[in-house]
Short mmCIF file of C-alpha atoms and ligand atoms in Angstrom, two decimals:
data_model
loop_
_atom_site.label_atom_id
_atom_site.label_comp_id
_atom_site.label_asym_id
_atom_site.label_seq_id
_atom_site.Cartn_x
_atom_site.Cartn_y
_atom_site.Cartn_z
CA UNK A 16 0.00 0.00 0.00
CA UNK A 17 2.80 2.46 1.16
CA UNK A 18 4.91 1.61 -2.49
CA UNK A 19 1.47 2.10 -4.30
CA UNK A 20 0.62 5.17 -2.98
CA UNK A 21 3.82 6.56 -4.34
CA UNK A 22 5.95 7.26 -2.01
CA UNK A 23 9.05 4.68 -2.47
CA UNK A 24 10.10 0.86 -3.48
CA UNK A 25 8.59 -2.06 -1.60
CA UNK A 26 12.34 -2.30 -0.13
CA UNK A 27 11.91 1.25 1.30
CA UNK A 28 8.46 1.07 2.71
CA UNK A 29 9.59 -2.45 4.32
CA UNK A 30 12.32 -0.38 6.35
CA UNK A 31 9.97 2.20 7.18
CA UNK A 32 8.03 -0.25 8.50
CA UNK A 33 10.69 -1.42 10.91
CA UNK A 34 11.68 2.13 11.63
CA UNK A 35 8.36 2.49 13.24
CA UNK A 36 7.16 5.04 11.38
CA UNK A 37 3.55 3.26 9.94
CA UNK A 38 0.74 3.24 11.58
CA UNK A 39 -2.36 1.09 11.81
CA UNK A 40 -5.41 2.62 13.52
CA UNK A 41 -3.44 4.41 15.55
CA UNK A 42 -0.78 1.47 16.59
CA UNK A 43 2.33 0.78 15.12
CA UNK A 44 2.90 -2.09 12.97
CA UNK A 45 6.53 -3.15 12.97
CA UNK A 46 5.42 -6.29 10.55
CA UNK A 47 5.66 -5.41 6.69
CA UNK A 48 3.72 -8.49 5.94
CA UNK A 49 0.81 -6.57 7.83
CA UNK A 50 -2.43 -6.62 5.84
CA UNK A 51 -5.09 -3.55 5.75
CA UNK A 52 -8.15 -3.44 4.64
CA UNK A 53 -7.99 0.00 2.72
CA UNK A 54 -11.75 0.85 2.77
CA UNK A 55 -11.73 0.48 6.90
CA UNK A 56 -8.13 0.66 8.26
CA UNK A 57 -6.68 4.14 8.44
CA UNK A 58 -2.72 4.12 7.73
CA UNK A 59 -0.55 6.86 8.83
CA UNK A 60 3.24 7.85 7.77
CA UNK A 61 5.08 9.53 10.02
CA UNK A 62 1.44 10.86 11.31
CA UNK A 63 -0.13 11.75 8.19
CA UNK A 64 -2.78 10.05 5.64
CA UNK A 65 -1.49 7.66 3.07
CA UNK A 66 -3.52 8.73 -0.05
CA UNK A 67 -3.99 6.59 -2.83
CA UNK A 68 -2.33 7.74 -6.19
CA UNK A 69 -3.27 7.91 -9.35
CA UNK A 70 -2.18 5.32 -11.69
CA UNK A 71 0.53 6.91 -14.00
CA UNK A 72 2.00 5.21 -17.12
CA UNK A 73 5.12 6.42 -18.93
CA UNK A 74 7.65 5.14 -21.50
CA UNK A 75 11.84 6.02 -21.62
CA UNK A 76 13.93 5.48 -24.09
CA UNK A 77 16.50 3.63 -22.20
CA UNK A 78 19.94 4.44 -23.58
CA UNK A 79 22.50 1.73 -23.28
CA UNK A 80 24.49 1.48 -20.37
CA UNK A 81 21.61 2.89 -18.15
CA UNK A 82 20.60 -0.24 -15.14
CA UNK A 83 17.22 -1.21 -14.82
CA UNK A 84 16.77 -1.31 -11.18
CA UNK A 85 16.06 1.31 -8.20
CA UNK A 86 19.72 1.22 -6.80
CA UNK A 87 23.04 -0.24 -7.71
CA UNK A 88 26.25 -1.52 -5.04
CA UNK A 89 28.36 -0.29 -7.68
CA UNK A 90 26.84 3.09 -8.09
CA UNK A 91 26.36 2.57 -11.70
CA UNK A 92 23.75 4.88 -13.57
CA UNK A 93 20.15 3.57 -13.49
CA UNK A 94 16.99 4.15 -15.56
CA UNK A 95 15.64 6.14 -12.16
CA UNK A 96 18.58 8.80 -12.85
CA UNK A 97 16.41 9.60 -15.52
CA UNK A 98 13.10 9.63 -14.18
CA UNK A 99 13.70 11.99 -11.43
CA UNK A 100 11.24 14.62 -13.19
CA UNK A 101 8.28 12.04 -12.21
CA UNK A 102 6.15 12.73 -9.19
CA UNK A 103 5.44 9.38 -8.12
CA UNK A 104 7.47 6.03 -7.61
CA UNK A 105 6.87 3.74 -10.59
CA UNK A 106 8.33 0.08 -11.54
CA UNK A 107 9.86 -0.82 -14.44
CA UNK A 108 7.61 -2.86 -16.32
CA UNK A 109 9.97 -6.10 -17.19
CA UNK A 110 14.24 -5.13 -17.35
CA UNK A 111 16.01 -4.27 -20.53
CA UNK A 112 19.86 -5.41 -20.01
CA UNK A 113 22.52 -3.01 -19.24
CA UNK A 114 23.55 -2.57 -23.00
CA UNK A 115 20.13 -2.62 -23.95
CA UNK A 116 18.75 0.25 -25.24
CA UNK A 117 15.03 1.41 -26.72
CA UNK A 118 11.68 1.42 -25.26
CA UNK A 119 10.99 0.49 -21.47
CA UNK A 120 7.61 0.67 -19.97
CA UNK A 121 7.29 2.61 -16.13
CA UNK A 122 4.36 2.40 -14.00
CA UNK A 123 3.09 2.60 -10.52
CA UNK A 124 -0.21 0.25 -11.36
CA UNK A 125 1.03 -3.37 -10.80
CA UNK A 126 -1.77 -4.80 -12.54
CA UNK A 127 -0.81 -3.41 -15.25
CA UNK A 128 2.82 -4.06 -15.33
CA UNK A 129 1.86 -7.42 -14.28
CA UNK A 130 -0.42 -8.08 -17.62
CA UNK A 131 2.11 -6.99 -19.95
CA UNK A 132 5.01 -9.46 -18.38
CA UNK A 133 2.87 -12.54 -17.91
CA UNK A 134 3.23 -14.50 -21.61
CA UNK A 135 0.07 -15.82 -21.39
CA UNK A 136 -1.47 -12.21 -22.68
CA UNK A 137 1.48 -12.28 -25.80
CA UNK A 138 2.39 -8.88 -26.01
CA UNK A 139 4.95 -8.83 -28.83
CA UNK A 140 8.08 -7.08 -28.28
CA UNK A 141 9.83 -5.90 -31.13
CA UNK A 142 14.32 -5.96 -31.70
CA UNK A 143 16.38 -4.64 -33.75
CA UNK A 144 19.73 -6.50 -33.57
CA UNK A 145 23.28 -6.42 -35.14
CA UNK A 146 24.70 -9.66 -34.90
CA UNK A 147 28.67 -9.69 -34.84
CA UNK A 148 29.08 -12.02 -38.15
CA UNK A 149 26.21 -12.49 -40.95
CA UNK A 150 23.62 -15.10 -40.05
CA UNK A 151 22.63 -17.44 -42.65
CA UNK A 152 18.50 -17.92 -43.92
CA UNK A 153 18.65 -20.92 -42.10
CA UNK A 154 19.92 -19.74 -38.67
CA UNK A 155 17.08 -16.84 -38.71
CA UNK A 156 14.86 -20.02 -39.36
CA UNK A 157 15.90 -21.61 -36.02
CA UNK A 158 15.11 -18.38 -34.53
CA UNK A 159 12.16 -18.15 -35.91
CA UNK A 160 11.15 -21.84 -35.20
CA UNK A 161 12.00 -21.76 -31.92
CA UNK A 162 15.66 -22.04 -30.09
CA UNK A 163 16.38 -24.97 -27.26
CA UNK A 164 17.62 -22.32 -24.44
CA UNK A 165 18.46 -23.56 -21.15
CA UNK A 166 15.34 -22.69 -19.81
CA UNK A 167 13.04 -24.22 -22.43
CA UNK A 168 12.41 -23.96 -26.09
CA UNK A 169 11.54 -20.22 -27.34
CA UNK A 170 7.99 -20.01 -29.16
CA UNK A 171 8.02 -19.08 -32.44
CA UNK A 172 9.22 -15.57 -33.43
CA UNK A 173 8.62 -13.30 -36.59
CA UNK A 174 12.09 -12.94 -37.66
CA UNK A 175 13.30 -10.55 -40.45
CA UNK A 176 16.19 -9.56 -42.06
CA UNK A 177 17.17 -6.06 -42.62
CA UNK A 178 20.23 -5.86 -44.32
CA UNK A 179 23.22 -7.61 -44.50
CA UNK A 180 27.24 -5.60 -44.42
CA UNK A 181 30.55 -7.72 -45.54
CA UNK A 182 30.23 -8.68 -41.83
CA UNK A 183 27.44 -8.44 -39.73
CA UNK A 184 23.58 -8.99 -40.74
CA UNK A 185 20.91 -6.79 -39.33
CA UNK A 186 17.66 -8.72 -38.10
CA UNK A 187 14.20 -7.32 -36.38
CA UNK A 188 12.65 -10.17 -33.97
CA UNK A 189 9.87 -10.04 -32.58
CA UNK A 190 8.96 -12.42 -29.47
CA UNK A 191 5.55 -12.62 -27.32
CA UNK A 192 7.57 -13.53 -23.86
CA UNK A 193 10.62 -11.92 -21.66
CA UNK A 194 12.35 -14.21 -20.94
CA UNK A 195 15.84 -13.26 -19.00
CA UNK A 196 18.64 -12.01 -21.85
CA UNK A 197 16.44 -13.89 -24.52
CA UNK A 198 17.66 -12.33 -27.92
CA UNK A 199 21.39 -12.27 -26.74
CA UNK A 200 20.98 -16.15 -25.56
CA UNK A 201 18.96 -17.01 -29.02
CA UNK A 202 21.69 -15.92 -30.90
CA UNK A 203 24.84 -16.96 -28.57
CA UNK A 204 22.55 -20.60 -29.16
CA UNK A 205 23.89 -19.93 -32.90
CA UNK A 206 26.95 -19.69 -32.26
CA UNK A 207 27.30 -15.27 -32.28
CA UNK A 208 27.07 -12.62 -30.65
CA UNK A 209 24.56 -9.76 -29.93
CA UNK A 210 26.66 -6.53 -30.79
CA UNK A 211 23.59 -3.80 -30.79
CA UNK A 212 20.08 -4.51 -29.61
CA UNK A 213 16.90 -1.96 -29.21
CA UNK A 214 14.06 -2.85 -28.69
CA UNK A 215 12.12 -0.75 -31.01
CA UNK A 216 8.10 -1.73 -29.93
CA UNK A 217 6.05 -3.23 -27.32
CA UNK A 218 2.72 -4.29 -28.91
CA UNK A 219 1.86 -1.13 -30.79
CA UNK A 220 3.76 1.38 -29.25
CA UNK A 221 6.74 2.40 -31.40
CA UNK A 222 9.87 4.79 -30.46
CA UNK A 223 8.09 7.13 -32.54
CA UNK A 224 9.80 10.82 -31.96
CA UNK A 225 10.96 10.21 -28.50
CA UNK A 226 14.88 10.47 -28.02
CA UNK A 227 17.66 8.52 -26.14
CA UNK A 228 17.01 9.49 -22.24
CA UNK A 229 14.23 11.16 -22.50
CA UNK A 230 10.31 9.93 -21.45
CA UNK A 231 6.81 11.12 -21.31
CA UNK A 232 3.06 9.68 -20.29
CA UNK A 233 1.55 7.21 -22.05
CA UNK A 234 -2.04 8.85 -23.62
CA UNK A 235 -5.20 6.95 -22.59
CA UNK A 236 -5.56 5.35 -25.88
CA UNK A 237 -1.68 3.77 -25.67
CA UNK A 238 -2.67 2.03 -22.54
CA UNK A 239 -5.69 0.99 -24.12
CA UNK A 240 -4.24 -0.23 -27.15
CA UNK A 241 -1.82 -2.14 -24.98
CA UNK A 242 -4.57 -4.77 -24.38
CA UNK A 243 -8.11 -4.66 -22.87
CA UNK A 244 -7.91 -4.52 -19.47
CA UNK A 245 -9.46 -6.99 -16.87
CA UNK A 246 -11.59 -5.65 -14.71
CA UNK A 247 -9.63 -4.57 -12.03
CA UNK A 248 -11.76 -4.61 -8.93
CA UNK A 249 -10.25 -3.15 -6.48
CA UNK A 250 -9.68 -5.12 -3.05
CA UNK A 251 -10.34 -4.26 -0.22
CA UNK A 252 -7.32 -6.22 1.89
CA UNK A 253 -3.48 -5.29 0.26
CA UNK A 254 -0.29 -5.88 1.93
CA UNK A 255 1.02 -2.56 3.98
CA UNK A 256 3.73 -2.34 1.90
N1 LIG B 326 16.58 -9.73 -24.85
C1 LIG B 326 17.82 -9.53 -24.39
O1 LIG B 326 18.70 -10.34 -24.64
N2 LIG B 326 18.07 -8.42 -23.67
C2 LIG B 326 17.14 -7.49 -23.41
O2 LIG B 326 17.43 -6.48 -22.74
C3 LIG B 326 15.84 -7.70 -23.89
C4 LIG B 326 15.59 -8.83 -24.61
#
């Protein structure tokens, strides 16, 4: 409840928590595993309301080298470094890899985020990728087909080639689940090596005019058009944090 209402990562609102600075009707709940009922409980921080916030939904243009997570140990740049313009906490929706760059999905509505990750709803993501030698018609078959990765076989993909250079071929892939590193194991299952890779769509929301580092909202009609959504009744018991 605390990370949904915007003010700070599950992580954060757990040590809040044990800092004693939530309260539940009035007592203190040192638990983070605490549940509320929302529509009867009241919940304080540090003496004061916890609102619910709006849902917000935005879209970076991760450049490359940029982590997707809240905080690094090594004090690396992450995706939040550019985000700090945004009001409210949001979570990335799925991770693009360090050297990743292209189009990365934010959002503070879980339901949401958790929609477009599950593989069951097949939102298509779409690549562009420079492999580090030229691939041959029948090794962007396998892709296609489906690759044996150590987690599984891939599904099929849609798999096109874009152009080809005296040493490197340029392919767009398009897959319907995230699985951890998938392009950059698909082709290492070849035999290469990813040397660029952007991910250029997520269902059909394109780069469009947005540049490296920068983000905005997602319009009403992008969220929409990301799939239907489920009824999302809301319940009445969440977790405190
Ligand atoms: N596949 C990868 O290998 N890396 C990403 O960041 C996204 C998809």
């Amino acid at each position: 409840m605390i990370s949904k209402a915007g003010l700070g990562s599950r992580t954060e609102a757990r040590g809040w928590i044990g800092a004693g600075r939530v309260a539940v009707n009035r007592r203190v709940i040192l638990n983070p595993d605490h549940w509320v009922d929302m529509d009867r409980d009241k919940v304080l921080f540090d003496g004061k309301p916890l609102v619910r916030k709006e849902h917000v939904y935005l879209v970076l243009y991760k450049p490359k080298g940029y982590l997707t997570t809240y905080k690094d140990p090594e004090n690396r740049p992450t995706v939040y470094d550019l985000l700090s313009d945004v009001g409210t906490f949001v979570v990335p929706v799925g991770r693009l890899d360090l050297d990743t760059s292209g189009l990365l999905l934010l959002t503070n509505d879980t339901q949401f985020a958790e929609r477009i990750m599950n593989p069951d709803f097949h939102v298509a993501k779409r690549y562009l990728v420079k492999a580090n030698r030229r691939l041959t018609d029948e090794e962007l078959a396998r892709l296609r087909q489906g690759i044996e990765l150590d987690d599984g076989p891939t599904r099929p993909a849609t798999v096109t080639r874009i152009r080809d250079s005296e040493k490197y071929t340029h392919f767009e892939i398009t897959l319907t689940e995230g699985r951890n590193r998938q392009v950059r194991r698909m082709v290492e299952a070849l035999g290469a090596t990813v040397l660029k890779l952007v991910r250029v769509a997520i269902g059909p929301l394109g780069i469009g005019s947005l540049e490296v580092g920068k983000w905005r909202y997602l319009e009403p009609r992008e969220c929409a058009a990301l799939g239907p959504q489920r009824s999302l009744a809301r319940k009445a018991s969440t977790r405190l944090t």
